mmCIF file of C-alpha atoms in Angstrom:
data_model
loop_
_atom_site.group_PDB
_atom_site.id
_atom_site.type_symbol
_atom_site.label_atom_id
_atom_site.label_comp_id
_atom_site.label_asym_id
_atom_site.label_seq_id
_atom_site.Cartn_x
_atom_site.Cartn_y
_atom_site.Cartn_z
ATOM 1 C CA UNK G 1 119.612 109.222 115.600
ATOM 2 C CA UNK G 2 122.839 110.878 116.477
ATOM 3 C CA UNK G 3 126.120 110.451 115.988
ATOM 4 C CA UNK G 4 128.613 110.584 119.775
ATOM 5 C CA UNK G 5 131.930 109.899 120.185
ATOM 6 C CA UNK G 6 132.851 108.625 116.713
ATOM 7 C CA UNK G 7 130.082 105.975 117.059
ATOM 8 C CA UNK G 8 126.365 105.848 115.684
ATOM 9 C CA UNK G 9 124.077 106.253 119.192
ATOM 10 C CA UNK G 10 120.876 105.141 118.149
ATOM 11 C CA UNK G 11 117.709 107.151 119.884
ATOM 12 C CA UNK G 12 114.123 106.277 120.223
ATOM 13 C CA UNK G 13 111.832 109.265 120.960
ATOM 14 C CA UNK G 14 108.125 108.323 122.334
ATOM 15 C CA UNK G 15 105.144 110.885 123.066
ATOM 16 C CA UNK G 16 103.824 110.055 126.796
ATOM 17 C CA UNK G 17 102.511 110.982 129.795
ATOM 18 C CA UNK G 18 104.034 110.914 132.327
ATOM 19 C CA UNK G 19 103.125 109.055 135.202
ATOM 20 C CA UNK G 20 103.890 111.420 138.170
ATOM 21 C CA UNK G 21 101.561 113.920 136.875
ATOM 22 C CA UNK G 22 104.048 116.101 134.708
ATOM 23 C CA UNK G 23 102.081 116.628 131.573
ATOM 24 C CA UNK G 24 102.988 114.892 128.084
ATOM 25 C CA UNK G 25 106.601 114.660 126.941
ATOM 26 C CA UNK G 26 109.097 112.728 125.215
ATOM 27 C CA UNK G 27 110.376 109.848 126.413
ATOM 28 C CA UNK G 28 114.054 108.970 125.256
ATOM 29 C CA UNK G 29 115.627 105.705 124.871
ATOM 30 C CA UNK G 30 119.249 105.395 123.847
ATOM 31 C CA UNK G 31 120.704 102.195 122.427
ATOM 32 C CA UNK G 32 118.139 99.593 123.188
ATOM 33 C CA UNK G 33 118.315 100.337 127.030
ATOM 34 C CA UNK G 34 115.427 101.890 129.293
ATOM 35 C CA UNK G 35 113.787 105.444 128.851
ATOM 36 C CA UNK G 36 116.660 107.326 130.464
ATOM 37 C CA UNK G 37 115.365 111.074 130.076
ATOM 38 C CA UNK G 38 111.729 113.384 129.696
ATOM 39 C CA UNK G 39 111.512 116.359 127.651
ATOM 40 C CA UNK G 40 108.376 118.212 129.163
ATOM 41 C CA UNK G 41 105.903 119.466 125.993
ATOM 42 C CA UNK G 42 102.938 121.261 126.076
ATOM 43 C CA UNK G 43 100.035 119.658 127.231
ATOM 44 C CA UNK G 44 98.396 118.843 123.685
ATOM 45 C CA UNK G 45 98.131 116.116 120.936
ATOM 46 C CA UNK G 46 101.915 115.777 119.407
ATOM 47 C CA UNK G 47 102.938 114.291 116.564
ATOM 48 C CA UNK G 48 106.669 113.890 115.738
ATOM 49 C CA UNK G 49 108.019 114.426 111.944
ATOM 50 C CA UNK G 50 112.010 113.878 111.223
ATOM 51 C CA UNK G 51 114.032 116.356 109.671
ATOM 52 C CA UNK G 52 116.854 114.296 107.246
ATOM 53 C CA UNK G 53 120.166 115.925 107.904
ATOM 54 C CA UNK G 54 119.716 118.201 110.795
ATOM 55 C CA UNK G 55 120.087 117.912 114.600
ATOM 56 C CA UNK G 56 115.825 118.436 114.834
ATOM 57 C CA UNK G 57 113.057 116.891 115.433
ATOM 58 C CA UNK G 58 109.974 118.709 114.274
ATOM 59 C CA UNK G 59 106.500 118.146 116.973
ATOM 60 C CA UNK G 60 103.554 119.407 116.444
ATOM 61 C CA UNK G 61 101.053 121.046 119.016
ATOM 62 C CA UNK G 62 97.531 120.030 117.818
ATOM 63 C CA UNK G 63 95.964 122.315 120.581
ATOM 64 C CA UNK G 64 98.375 125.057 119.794
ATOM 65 C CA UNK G 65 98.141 125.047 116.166
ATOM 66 C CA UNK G 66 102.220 125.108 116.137
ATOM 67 C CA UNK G 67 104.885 123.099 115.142
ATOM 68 C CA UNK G 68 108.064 123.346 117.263
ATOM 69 C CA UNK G 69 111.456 122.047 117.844
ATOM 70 C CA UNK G 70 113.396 119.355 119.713
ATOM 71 C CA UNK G 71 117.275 119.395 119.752
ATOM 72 C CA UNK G 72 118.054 115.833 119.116
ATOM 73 C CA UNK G 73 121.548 116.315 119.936
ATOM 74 C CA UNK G 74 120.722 118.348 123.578
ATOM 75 C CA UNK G 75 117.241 116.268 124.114
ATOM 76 C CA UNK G 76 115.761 119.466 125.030
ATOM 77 C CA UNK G 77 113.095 121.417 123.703
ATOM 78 C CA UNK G 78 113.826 124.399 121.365
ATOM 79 C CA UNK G 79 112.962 127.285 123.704
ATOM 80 C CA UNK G 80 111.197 130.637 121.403
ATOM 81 C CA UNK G 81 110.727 128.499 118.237
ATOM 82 C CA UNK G 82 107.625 127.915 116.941
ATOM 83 C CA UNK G 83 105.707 128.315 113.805
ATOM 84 C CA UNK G 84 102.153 128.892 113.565
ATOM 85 C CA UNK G 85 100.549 126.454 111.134
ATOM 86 C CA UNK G 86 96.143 125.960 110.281
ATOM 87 C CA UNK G 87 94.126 124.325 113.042
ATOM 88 C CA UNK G 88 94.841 120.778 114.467
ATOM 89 C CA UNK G 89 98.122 119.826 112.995
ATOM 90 C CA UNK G 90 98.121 115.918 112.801
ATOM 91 C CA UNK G 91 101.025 114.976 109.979
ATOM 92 C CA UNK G 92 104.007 115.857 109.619
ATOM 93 C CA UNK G 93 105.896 114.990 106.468
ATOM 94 C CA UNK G 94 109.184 116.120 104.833
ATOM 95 C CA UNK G 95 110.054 116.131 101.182
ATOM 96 C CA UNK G 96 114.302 115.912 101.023
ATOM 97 C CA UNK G 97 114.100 116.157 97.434
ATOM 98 C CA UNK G 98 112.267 119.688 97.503
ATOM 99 C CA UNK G 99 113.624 120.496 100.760
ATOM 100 C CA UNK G 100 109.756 121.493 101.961
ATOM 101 C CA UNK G 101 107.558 120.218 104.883
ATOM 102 C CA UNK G 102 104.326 119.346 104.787
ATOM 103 C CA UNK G 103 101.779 119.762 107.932
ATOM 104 C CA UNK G 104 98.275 118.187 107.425
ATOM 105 C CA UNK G 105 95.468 119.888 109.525
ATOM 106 C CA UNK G 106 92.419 118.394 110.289
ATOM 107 C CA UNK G 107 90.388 121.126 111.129
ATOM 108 C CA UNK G 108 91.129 123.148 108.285
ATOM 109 C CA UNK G 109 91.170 121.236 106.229
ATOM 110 C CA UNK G 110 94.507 122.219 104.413
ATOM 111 C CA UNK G 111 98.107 121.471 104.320
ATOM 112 C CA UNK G 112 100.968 123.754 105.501
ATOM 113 C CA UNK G 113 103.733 124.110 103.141
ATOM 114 C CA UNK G 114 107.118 125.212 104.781
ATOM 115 C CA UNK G 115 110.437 125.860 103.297
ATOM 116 C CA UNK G 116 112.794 123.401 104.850
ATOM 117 C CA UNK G 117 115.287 126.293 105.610
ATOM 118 C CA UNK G 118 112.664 128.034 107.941
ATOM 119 C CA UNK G 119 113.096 124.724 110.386
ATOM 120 C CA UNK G 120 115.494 126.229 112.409
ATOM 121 C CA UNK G 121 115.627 128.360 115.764
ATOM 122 C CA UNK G 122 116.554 131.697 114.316
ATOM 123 C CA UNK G 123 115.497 131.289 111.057
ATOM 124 C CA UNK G 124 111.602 131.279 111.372
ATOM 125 C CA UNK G 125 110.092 133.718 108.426
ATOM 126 C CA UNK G 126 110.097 137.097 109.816
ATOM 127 C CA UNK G 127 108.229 139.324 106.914
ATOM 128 C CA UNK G 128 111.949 140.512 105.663
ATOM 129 C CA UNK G 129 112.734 137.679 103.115
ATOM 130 C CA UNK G 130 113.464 138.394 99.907
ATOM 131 C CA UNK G 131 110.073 139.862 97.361
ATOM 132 C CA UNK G 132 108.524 137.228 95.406
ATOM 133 C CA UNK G 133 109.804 137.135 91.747
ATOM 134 C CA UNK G 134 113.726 137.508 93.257
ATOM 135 C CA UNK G 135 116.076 134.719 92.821
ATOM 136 C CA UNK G 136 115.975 134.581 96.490
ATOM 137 C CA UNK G 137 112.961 134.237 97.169
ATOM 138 C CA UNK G 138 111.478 131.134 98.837
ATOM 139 C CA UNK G 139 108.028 131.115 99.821
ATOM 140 C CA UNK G 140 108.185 130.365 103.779
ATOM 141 C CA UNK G 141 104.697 128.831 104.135
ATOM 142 C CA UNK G 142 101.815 128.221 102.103
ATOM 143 C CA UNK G 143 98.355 126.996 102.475
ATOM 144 C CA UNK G 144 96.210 124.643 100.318
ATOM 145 C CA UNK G 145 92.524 123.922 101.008
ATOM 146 C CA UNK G 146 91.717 120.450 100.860
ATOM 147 C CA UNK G 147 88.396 119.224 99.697
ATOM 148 C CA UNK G 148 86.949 115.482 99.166
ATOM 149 C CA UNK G 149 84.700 114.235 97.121
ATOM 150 C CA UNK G 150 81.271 113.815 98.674
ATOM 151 C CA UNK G 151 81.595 110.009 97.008
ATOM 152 C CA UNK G 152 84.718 109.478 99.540
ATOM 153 C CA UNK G 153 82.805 110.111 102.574
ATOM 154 C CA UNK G 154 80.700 106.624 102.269
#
């Protein structure tokens, strides 16, 4: 959702391909009325994750093992953002309350942990953040291996 002109605008965004041969993108729907727009991805499994209070929309790149960004209030894709996650990324989930965001990956198999703050263009961790024990310091992203019990796999 946005917000236009004083007014809630309500938005639908749906992963597709599009029928004139152009690759998968997003279709956008505004207000109950027909698909009125495209947004051109790359050509790979996406999966879409919502970002609580920000103008994003996070998509993930299976092929690419990246998650990138979609303006929400532009509809256009955020150009030179994206953050490298494991292989396959298939879930996106975030967690308001610990402001972090969670990427499963199949392939892996482990989860991506990402500090909510990093979910911006600009702010993507560059190696300069602040040393670990600091009061500034938030890990940017984190890894944890997954395993199952054999008994699960009936």
């Amino acid at each position: 959702m946005s917000w236009r002109s004083g007014r809630r605008a309500l938005k639908l965004y749906v992963v597709a391909e599009s029928v004139q041969g152009g690759g998968r993108g997003l279709l956008v729907f505004r207000d109950q009325q027909p698909a009125h727009q495209f947004i051109s991805l790359p050509n790979s499994t996406t999966r879409l994750g919502y970002m609580p209070d920000s103008r994003f929309l996070m998509a993930s790149a299976e092929d690419f093992f990246l998650v990138g960004l979609v303006d929400v209030l532009e509809d256009v894709v955020v150009q030179r953002y994206a953050l490298p996650v494991q292989i396959a990324p298939i879930y996106i989930a975030v967690a308001p309350r610990t402001e972090q965001v969670y990427v499963v990956n199949a392939l892996s198999p482990t989860i991506t942990r990402i500090a909510a703050r990093y979910m911006q263009p600009g702010a993507e961790p560059s190696g300069n953040e602040p040393p670990p024990g600091s009061p500034e310091f938030v890990e940017p992203v984190s890894y944890t291996h997954l395993t199952l019990p054999t008994s699960d796999l009936v």
